[in-house]
XYZ file of C-alpha atoms in Angstrom:
470
model
C -20.305 -43.635 -10.133
C -17.558 -40.715 -10.711
C -15.363 -39.799 -7.300
C -16.753 -38.552 -4.760
C -15.699 -37.641 -1.289
C -18.648 -38.651 1.320
C -18.749 -34.820 2.045
C -19.806 -33.918 -1.591
C -22.085 -36.747 -1.953
C -24.001 -35.115 1.548
C -23.613 -31.976 -0.394
C -25.382 -33.146 -3.591
C -28.246 -34.958 -1.940
C -28.811 -31.965 0.582
C -28.029 -34.431 3.678
C -26.382 -34.873 6.717
C -23.284 -36.979 7.133
C -23.283 -39.490 9.893
C -19.455 -40.624 9.783
C -18.353 -44.379 11.021
C -15.692 -46.237 11.478
C -12.557 -45.466 9.789
C -14.463 -43.162 7.496
C -14.119 -39.296 6.969
C -15.573 -36.369 5.156
C -12.926 -36.860 2.207
C -13.062 -40.516 2.298
C -13.362 -41.036 -1.587
C -16.548 -43.223 -3.511
C -16.741 -44.707 -6.624
C -18.479 -47.554 -6.291
C -21.838 -47.988 -8.296
C -25.500 -46.742 -6.600
C -28.343 -49.206 -6.272
C -31.283 -49.092 -4.301
C -31.218 -52.764 -4.442
C -29.084 -54.234 -1.606
C -28.914 -57.874 -3.155
C -27.310 -55.888 -6.265
C -24.462 -53.410 -4.697
C -21.104 -54.028 -5.150
C -18.208 -53.330 -3.372
C -17.561 -49.180 -2.403
C -21.061 -48.891 -3.620
C -23.370 -46.625 -2.491
C -27.027 -47.857 -1.329
C -30.205 -45.789 -1.517
C -32.893 -46.956 1.096
C -36.186 -46.183 -0.577
C -39.160 -46.898 1.221
C -41.618 -48.861 -0.950
C -44.810 -50.010 -1.334
C -44.155 -53.497 -0.547
C -41.465 -53.151 2.071
C -38.495 -50.391 3.107
C -35.043 -50.335 2.094
C -34.354 -49.385 5.119
C -34.246 -52.636 6.380
C -31.866 -53.696 4.295
C -29.146 -51.578 4.950
C -27.169 -54.126 6.589
C -27.285 -56.562 3.893
C -25.712 -53.766 1.651
C -23.142 -53.291 3.801
C -22.644 -57.252 3.711
C -22.313 -56.740 0.206
C -19.369 -54.197 0.483
C -21.776 -51.308 0.458
C -19.513 -48.226 1.826
C -22.603 -46.000 2.541
C -26.455 -45.502 2.957
C -28.336 -42.702 1.959
C -31.427 -42.649 4.230
C -34.402 -40.955 5.741
C -33.721 -41.701 9.245
C -30.636 -43.124 11.095
C -30.405 -47.417 11.460
C -28.214 -49.403 13.281
C -25.550 -50.349 10.686
C -21.949 -50.361 10.614
C -21.527 -47.762 7.251
C -21.237 -44.077 7.232
C -25.065 -42.684 6.535
C -26.405 -39.745 4.840
C -30.031 -38.077 6.487
C -32.113 -36.696 3.846
C -35.850 -36.275 3.778
C -36.676 -37.715 0.715
C -34.386 -40.630 -0.552
C -35.805 -40.821 -4.484
C -35.341 -37.141 -4.387
C -31.517 -37.564 -3.471
C -31.111 -39.822 -5.736
C -32.514 -37.489 -8.960
C -30.272 -34.739 -6.773
C -26.856 -37.089 -6.770
C -27.493 -38.196 -10.909
C -27.566 -34.077 -11.499
C -24.576 -33.778 -9.735
C -22.769 -36.711 -11.478
C -23.749 -35.789 -15.051
C -22.877 -31.909 -14.392
C -19.877 -32.885 -13.032
C -18.754 -35.708 -16.219
C -20.325 -32.641 -18.264
C -18.050 -29.946 -17.041
C -15.121 -31.282 -17.712
C -15.665 -34.073 -20.690
C -17.493 -34.451 -23.867
C -20.081 -36.081 -22.778
C -23.454 -36.134 -25.065
C -26.807 -37.004 -23.534
C -29.717 -38.299 -25.586
C -33.277 -38.618 -24.486
C -35.872 -40.625 -25.761
C -39.833 -40.468 -25.051
C -42.583 -42.046 -26.476
C -46.018 -44.051 -25.932
C -44.663 -47.050 -27.853
C -40.791 -48.082 -28.709
C -38.798 -46.314 -25.845
C -36.732 -49.302 -24.862
C -36.259 -50.823 -28.346
C -34.942 -47.372 -29.614
C -32.632 -46.930 -26.899
C -31.366 -50.191 -27.448
C -30.857 -49.151 -31.447
C -29.105 -45.718 -30.389
C -27.180 -47.389 -27.926
C -25.895 -50.294 -30.505
C -24.951 -47.508 -32.811
C -23.030 -45.355 -30.952
C -21.065 -48.042 -28.851
C -18.396 -47.949 -31.413
C -18.199 -44.556 -31.195
C -17.161 -44.271 -27.978
C -18.274 -45.215 -24.273
C -21.466 -45.589 -23.842
C -24.252 -45.375 -20.942
C -28.058 -46.934 -21.793
C -30.386 -48.120 -19.300
C -31.167 -51.613 -18.668
C -34.459 -52.824 -19.368
C -37.027 -50.214 -19.339
C -35.216 -47.893 -16.282
C -37.216 -45.282 -17.314
C -39.053 -43.972 -13.830
C -37.908 -41.559 -11.111
C -35.638 -44.606 -9.741
C -35.058 -46.721 -12.851
C -33.848 -43.293 -14.623
C -30.960 -41.672 -12.104
C -29.514 -45.356 -11.435
C -28.757 -45.132 -15.149
C -27.367 -41.789 -15.029
C -25.033 -42.207 -12.170
C -23.356 -44.977 -14.348
C -21.513 -42.622 -16.326
C -17.529 -41.894 -15.737
C -15.316 -39.784 -16.879
C -14.752 -41.528 -20.137
C -18.326 -41.824 -20.855
C -19.263 -40.206 -24.352
C -22.500 -41.146 -24.679
C -25.451 -41.310 -22.294
C -28.910 -42.600 -23.582
C -31.737 -41.958 -21.506
C -35.037 -43.322 -21.668
C -38.301 -41.150 -20.236
C -41.337 -43.114 -18.988
C -44.292 -41.326 -17.455
C -46.871 -41.358 -14.972
C -47.940 -38.524 -15.267
C -48.078 -34.625 -16.252
C -44.843 -33.315 -15.009
C -42.911 -36.920 -15.071
C -40.753 -36.202 -18.155
C -39.957 -32.776 -17.460
C -38.627 -33.661 -13.936
C -36.210 -36.556 -15.048
C -35.436 -34.739 -18.199
C -34.459 -32.184 -16.609
C -31.624 -33.654 -14.433
C -29.451 -33.709 -17.575
C -30.873 -31.079 -20.050
C -30.589 -33.365 -23.028
C -28.835 -32.408 -25.982
C -30.436 -34.495 -28.734
C -34.922 -35.131 -27.391
C -36.019 -38.202 -29.627
C -39.923 -38.193 -29.619
C -41.621 -41.254 -30.849
C -45.063 -41.210 -30.793
C -48.099 -40.654 -29.264
C -50.612 -43.361 -28.401
C -52.933 -44.409 -26.251
C -50.344 -46.077 -23.318
C -50.779 -44.889 -20.261
C -54.122 -42.670 -21.475
C -55.396 -43.055 -18.465
C -53.197 -41.011 -16.591
C -53.162 -38.192 -18.358
C -56.554 -37.752 -19.143
C -56.812 -38.747 -22.601
C -54.368 -38.561 -25.774
C -54.557 -34.771 -25.615
C -53.040 -34.757 -22.113
C -50.438 -37.667 -22.954
C -48.895 -35.454 -26.031
C -48.671 -32.382 -23.496
C -46.325 -34.661 -21.184
C -44.318 -36.456 -24.307
C -43.306 -32.804 -25.572
C -42.035 -31.776 -22.180
C -38.944 -33.419 -23.172
C -38.830 -30.780 -26.471
C -39.101 -28.265 -23.651
C -35.936 -29.760 -21.829
C -33.809 -30.099 -24.694
C -30.525 -27.537 -23.819
C -30.755 -24.129 -26.411
C -28.828 -24.920 -29.419
C -29.988 -29.275 -28.877
C -31.824 -31.170 -31.602
C -35.348 -32.501 -31.577
C -35.869 -35.613 -33.000
C -39.308 -35.763 -34.523
C -41.687 -38.746 -35.890
C -43.395 -37.158 -39.039
C -45.875 -39.258 -39.608
C -47.386 -38.862 -36.214
C -49.407 -35.275 -36.514
C -48.848 -34.854 -32.727
C -45.547 -35.542 -32.188
C -44.934 -33.473 -35.679
C -46.907 -30.679 -33.923
C -44.231 -30.165 -31.321
C -41.569 -28.621 -34.177
C -43.339 -25.446 -33.107
C -42.248 -25.903 -29.406
C -38.874 -26.751 -30.669
C -39.092 -23.504 -32.694
C -39.463 -21.400 -30.226
C -37.164 -22.885 -28.203
C -34.227 -22.365 -31.228
C -33.452 -26.141 -31.542
C -32.486 -27.548 -34.781
C -35.705 -29.776 -35.917
C -35.167 -33.565 -37.336
C -37.439 -35.347 -39.038
C -38.043 -39.549 -40.082
C -40.966 -40.890 -40.944
C -42.221 -42.021 -44.566
C -43.504 -38.968 -45.855
C -42.058 -35.944 -47.879
C -41.191 -34.193 -45.152
C -38.604 -36.452 -42.816
C -35.013 -35.734 -42.586
C -34.423 -39.673 -42.366
C -37.466 -41.956 -45.097
C -37.984 -45.511 -45.413
C -39.203 -46.649 -48.645
C -39.720 -50.173 -50.075
C -40.876 -51.584 -46.595
C -41.186 -55.604 -46.782
C -41.603 -57.615 -43.917
C -41.190 -61.277 -43.318
C -40.421 -63.929 -40.667
C -36.209 -63.153 -41.320
C -37.263 -59.194 -40.215
C -38.231 -56.198 -42.534
C -35.883 -54.598 -45.309
C -36.822 -51.225 -46.288
C -34.799 -48.659 -48.618
C -33.340 -45.233 -46.032
C -33.336 -42.269 -47.170
C -30.949 -39.842 -45.082
C -30.130 -36.334 -46.566
C -30.828 -37.807 -50.013
C -28.473 -40.784 -49.785
C -30.338 -44.037 -49.967
C -28.949 -47.082 -48.102
C -30.709 -50.364 -47.547
C -31.348 -51.601 -44.314
C -31.970 -55.315 -43.423
C -33.792 -54.911 -39.427
C -33.361 -57.865 -37.750
C -35.635 -56.983 -34.958
C -39.088 -58.657 -35.810
C -42.019 -56.168 -36.948
C -42.368 -53.429 -39.256
C -43.314 -51.402 -37.003
C -39.680 -51.312 -35.643
C -38.620 -49.612 -38.718
C -39.892 -45.899 -37.509
C -37.692 -47.046 -34.139
C -34.860 -47.635 -36.869
C -35.224 -44.087 -38.297
C -35.020 -42.410 -34.628
C -31.918 -43.881 -33.609
C -30.462 -43.402 -36.714
C -31.515 -39.652 -37.051
C -30.283 -38.925 -33.118
C -27.040 -40.771 -33.859
C -26.853 -38.489 -37.386
C -27.178 -35.462 -35.111
C -24.373 -36.781 -33.198
C -21.890 -36.836 -36.265
C -21.676 -40.846 -36.617
C -21.781 -41.406 -40.094
C -25.253 -42.987 -41.915
C -24.059 -46.019 -43.875
C -21.704 -46.483 -40.662
C -24.881 -45.908 -38.397
C -27.133 -48.502 -40.734
C -24.358 -51.472 -40.691
C -24.691 -51.636 -36.896
C -28.307 -51.494 -36.743
C -28.361 -54.851 -38.908
C -26.586 -56.295 -36.233
C -29.371 -56.081 -33.756
C -31.283 -59.438 -33.808
C -33.454 -59.242 -30.819
C -33.955 -55.648 -29.253
C -34.654 -56.856 -25.658
C -36.252 -60.194 -24.223
C -39.713 -60.323 -23.710
C -40.167 -57.953 -27.192
C -40.511 -59.188 -30.236
C -38.723 -62.134 -29.064
C -38.727 -65.294 -31.210
C -38.977 -68.191 -29.361
C -39.767 -71.872 -29.852
C -38.662 -74.274 -33.304
C -39.167 -73.876 -36.981
C -42.401 -75.921 -36.347
C -43.847 -73.661 -34.345
C -43.122 -70.254 -33.534
C -43.401 -68.305 -30.510
C -43.430 -64.686 -30.358
C -43.248 -63.658 -27.012
C -43.719 -59.993 -26.733
C -45.394 -59.542 -23.284
C -43.407 -57.620 -22.245
C -45.881 -54.351 -22.113
C -48.871 -53.909 -24.153
C -50.834 -50.664 -25.380
C -53.501 -50.511 -28.134
C -50.445 -49.077 -30.588
C -48.017 -52.041 -29.925
C -51.173 -54.708 -29.687
C -51.749 -53.881 -33.110
C -48.729 -53.578 -34.721
C -47.954 -57.059 -33.094
C -51.320 -58.664 -34.446
C -50.119 -56.665 -37.896
C -46.414 -58.088 -37.904
C -47.925 -61.645 -36.883
C -50.243 -61.626 -40.036
C -47.236 -60.643 -42.338
C -44.775 -63.042 -41.056
C -47.145 -66.411 -41.585
C -46.944 -67.630 -44.768
C -50.521 -69.077 -46.265
C -49.849 -72.874 -45.341
C -49.118 -71.573 -41.944
C -51.541 -70.789 -38.983
C -52.061 -67.496 -37.073
C -52.457 -67.709 -33.405
C -52.513 -64.838 -30.929
C -52.449 -65.412 -27.342
C -53.675 -61.705 -25.789
C -54.299 -60.574 -22.272
C -55.004 -57.187 -21.127
C -53.837 -53.683 -21.503
C -53.350 -51.813 -18.521
C -53.025 -48.070 -17.716
C -55.971 -47.557 -19.970
C -58.304 -46.123 -17.543
C -62.021 -45.209 -18.744
C -60.600 -45.829 -22.306
C -60.492 -49.834 -21.446
C -63.271 -51.557 -22.529
C -63.472 -49.578 -25.984
C -59.675 -50.239 -26.516
C -60.197 -54.384 -25.624
C -63.053 -54.062 -28.255
C -61.098 -52.265 -30.924
C -57.980 -55.007 -30.413
C -60.490 -57.824 -30.472
C -62.444 -56.972 -33.609
C -58.816 -55.869 -35.209
C -57.554 -59.626 -34.666
C -60.616 -61.132 -36.170
C -60.126 -58.754 -39.655
C -56.784 -59.764 -39.511
C -57.750 -63.249 -40.146
C -55.985 -64.584 -37.210
C -57.215 -68.344 -36.838
C -56.904 -68.568 -33.274
C -57.349 -66.387 -30.351
C -56.470 -67.076 -27.100
C -57.698 -65.019 -24.377
C -56.450 -64.900 -20.775
C -57.288 -63.159 -17.807
C -60.552 -61.569 -16.178
C -59.328 -57.985 -17.726
C -58.885 -58.952 -21.371
C -62.489 -60.888 -21.751
C -64.229 -57.647 -23.192
C -61.424 -58.389 -25.927
C -62.603 -62.082 -26.645
C -66.473 -60.718 -26.515
C -65.445 -58.261 -29.127
C -64.086 -61.008 -31.312
C -66.751 -63.060 -31.107
C -68.869 -60.649 -31.693
C -66.996 -59.033 -35.302
C -67.362 -63.244 -36.251
C -64.881 -64.983 -34.691
C -66.747 -68.443 -33.694
C -66.631 -72.284 -33.810
C -63.819 -72.195 -30.882
C -61.845 -70.040 -33.201
C -61.969 -67.496 -30.010
C -61.410 -68.912 -26.591
C -61.051 -67.375 -22.827
C -59.348 -68.781 -20.482
C -59.277 -67.289 -16.552
C -55.599 -68.126 -15.945
C -52.434 -68.574 -18.005
C -51.714 -72.187 -16.528
C -55.351 -73.023 -17.917
C -53.996 -71.365 -21.372
C -51.329 -72.913 -21.530
C -52.662 -76.867 -20.877
C -55.112 -76.008 -23.944
C -52.308 -74.966 -26.117
C -49.895 -77.686 -25.602
C -52.642 -80.002 -27.351
C -54.120 -76.876 -29.774
C -50.291 -76.125 -31.327
C -49.481 -77.762 -33.950
C -46.802 -77.603 -36.800
C -46.737 -74.520 -38.896
C -48.066 -72.492 -36.260
C -47.119 -69.024 -35.688
C -47.563 -67.795 -32.084
C -47.972 -64.071 -30.531
C -48.196 -63.947 -27.381
C -48.775 -60.314 -25.942
C -49.890 -58.177 -22.923
C -49.168 -55.423 -20.547
C -46.357 -56.450 -18.073
C -49.283 -56.775 -15.027
C -50.969 -59.581 -16.421
C -47.760 -61.826 -16.592
C -48.181 -63.215 -19.724
C -44.550 -62.990 -20.633
C -43.736 -66.189 -17.945
C -46.199 -67.970 -20.232
C -44.523 -67.484 -23.658
C -41.196 -68.316 -22.113
C -43.303 -71.754 -21.097
C -44.065 -72.254 -24.668
C -40.835 -71.467 -26.078
C -39.636 -74.011 -23.708
C -41.978 -76.887 -24.438
C -41.769 -76.268 -28.387
C -37.938 -75.491 -28.258
């Protein structure tokens, strides 16, 4: 965080300052901000956020022991450090992030990019951060810090030297993206796609589209909207951008795209294509597994070009990225049994893309094995979407379908109904049972996809399989 006095922090969060020890209102802090007492560093700010399982107020002393200089709390606690009492700690975190970003913008050259979409946010964020970091100091979220806590924590990492802030915006319901993006008023807003991820929280895909469009509404005047020309719901957001006087830059595979992919080929070494950028043809070898990541790469490139990065430089940097993020199309195992751990999250669109990738990268003498768990947050659409994925796996000729968990049972039944018989599709109640089965079932030449939503926990099964076949 930038240097602020205790009094300035208190004003920013509309809190009441209670000074302890040798502190004064003018005491200057410049340490990091966190809600996890275990991650607090000397001089840091601890935000005591109440949680569903525990309460941050119980850990103020632990934060102080790790060097916290002040705690933002909803009620005073017994501790030796200064405290700022607020009515809502999460809102205070957001207010502090808004203040810090505004101060850096006021006397610096900070540019802010916001990224949203039903799928691909984290991969695109990492690709764009890799491109921008060679241009100047770049701050981007760790992992998937994209909610009401994670996004402000990312924003608070900016310093006076930061040139680019890349924000990832997720949403559990209407208005969430508007609130988060409104903290920073992005210069560039990137909308990747509108799919069924979290559709249960939005009342369907049209509600999801409206929520994602909140980012276009939040881009500052004279800013840039980067839109997926291949997704009709995203492409339609150009009308919002036009009404607000924004520049629209499109990516995709069609003729309207400013950044266009042609001649795409995918194998186990990644995806090769030709990118057409404002008439120039640039070859790209993207080593992140999966042809669907070409759209994420195009989105990152389009945003980077909008910020003034030379296209050829951006493409060269994209080619250095080998892994988007842990548990996202992460290659594990060995050359004989290759495990692809993509179980950090799952939606119908990302599940389908991962299954297609598995089919594409498996040679004629190799076997496809899909280890699949539940897709969460689909609400009333859960049953039919699990049916659709089970049917797709069979139509893609996936040779072994291993389904885990009661919430994914309809996927298994759909695969059987589509024609996956004679133990081609199997069901296990737990990951441990599936692990025991796979240890004896997997053989040389197998290409194994592990895919589920985070809540299903199959990412840890993927890690175990990767270790067993390393």
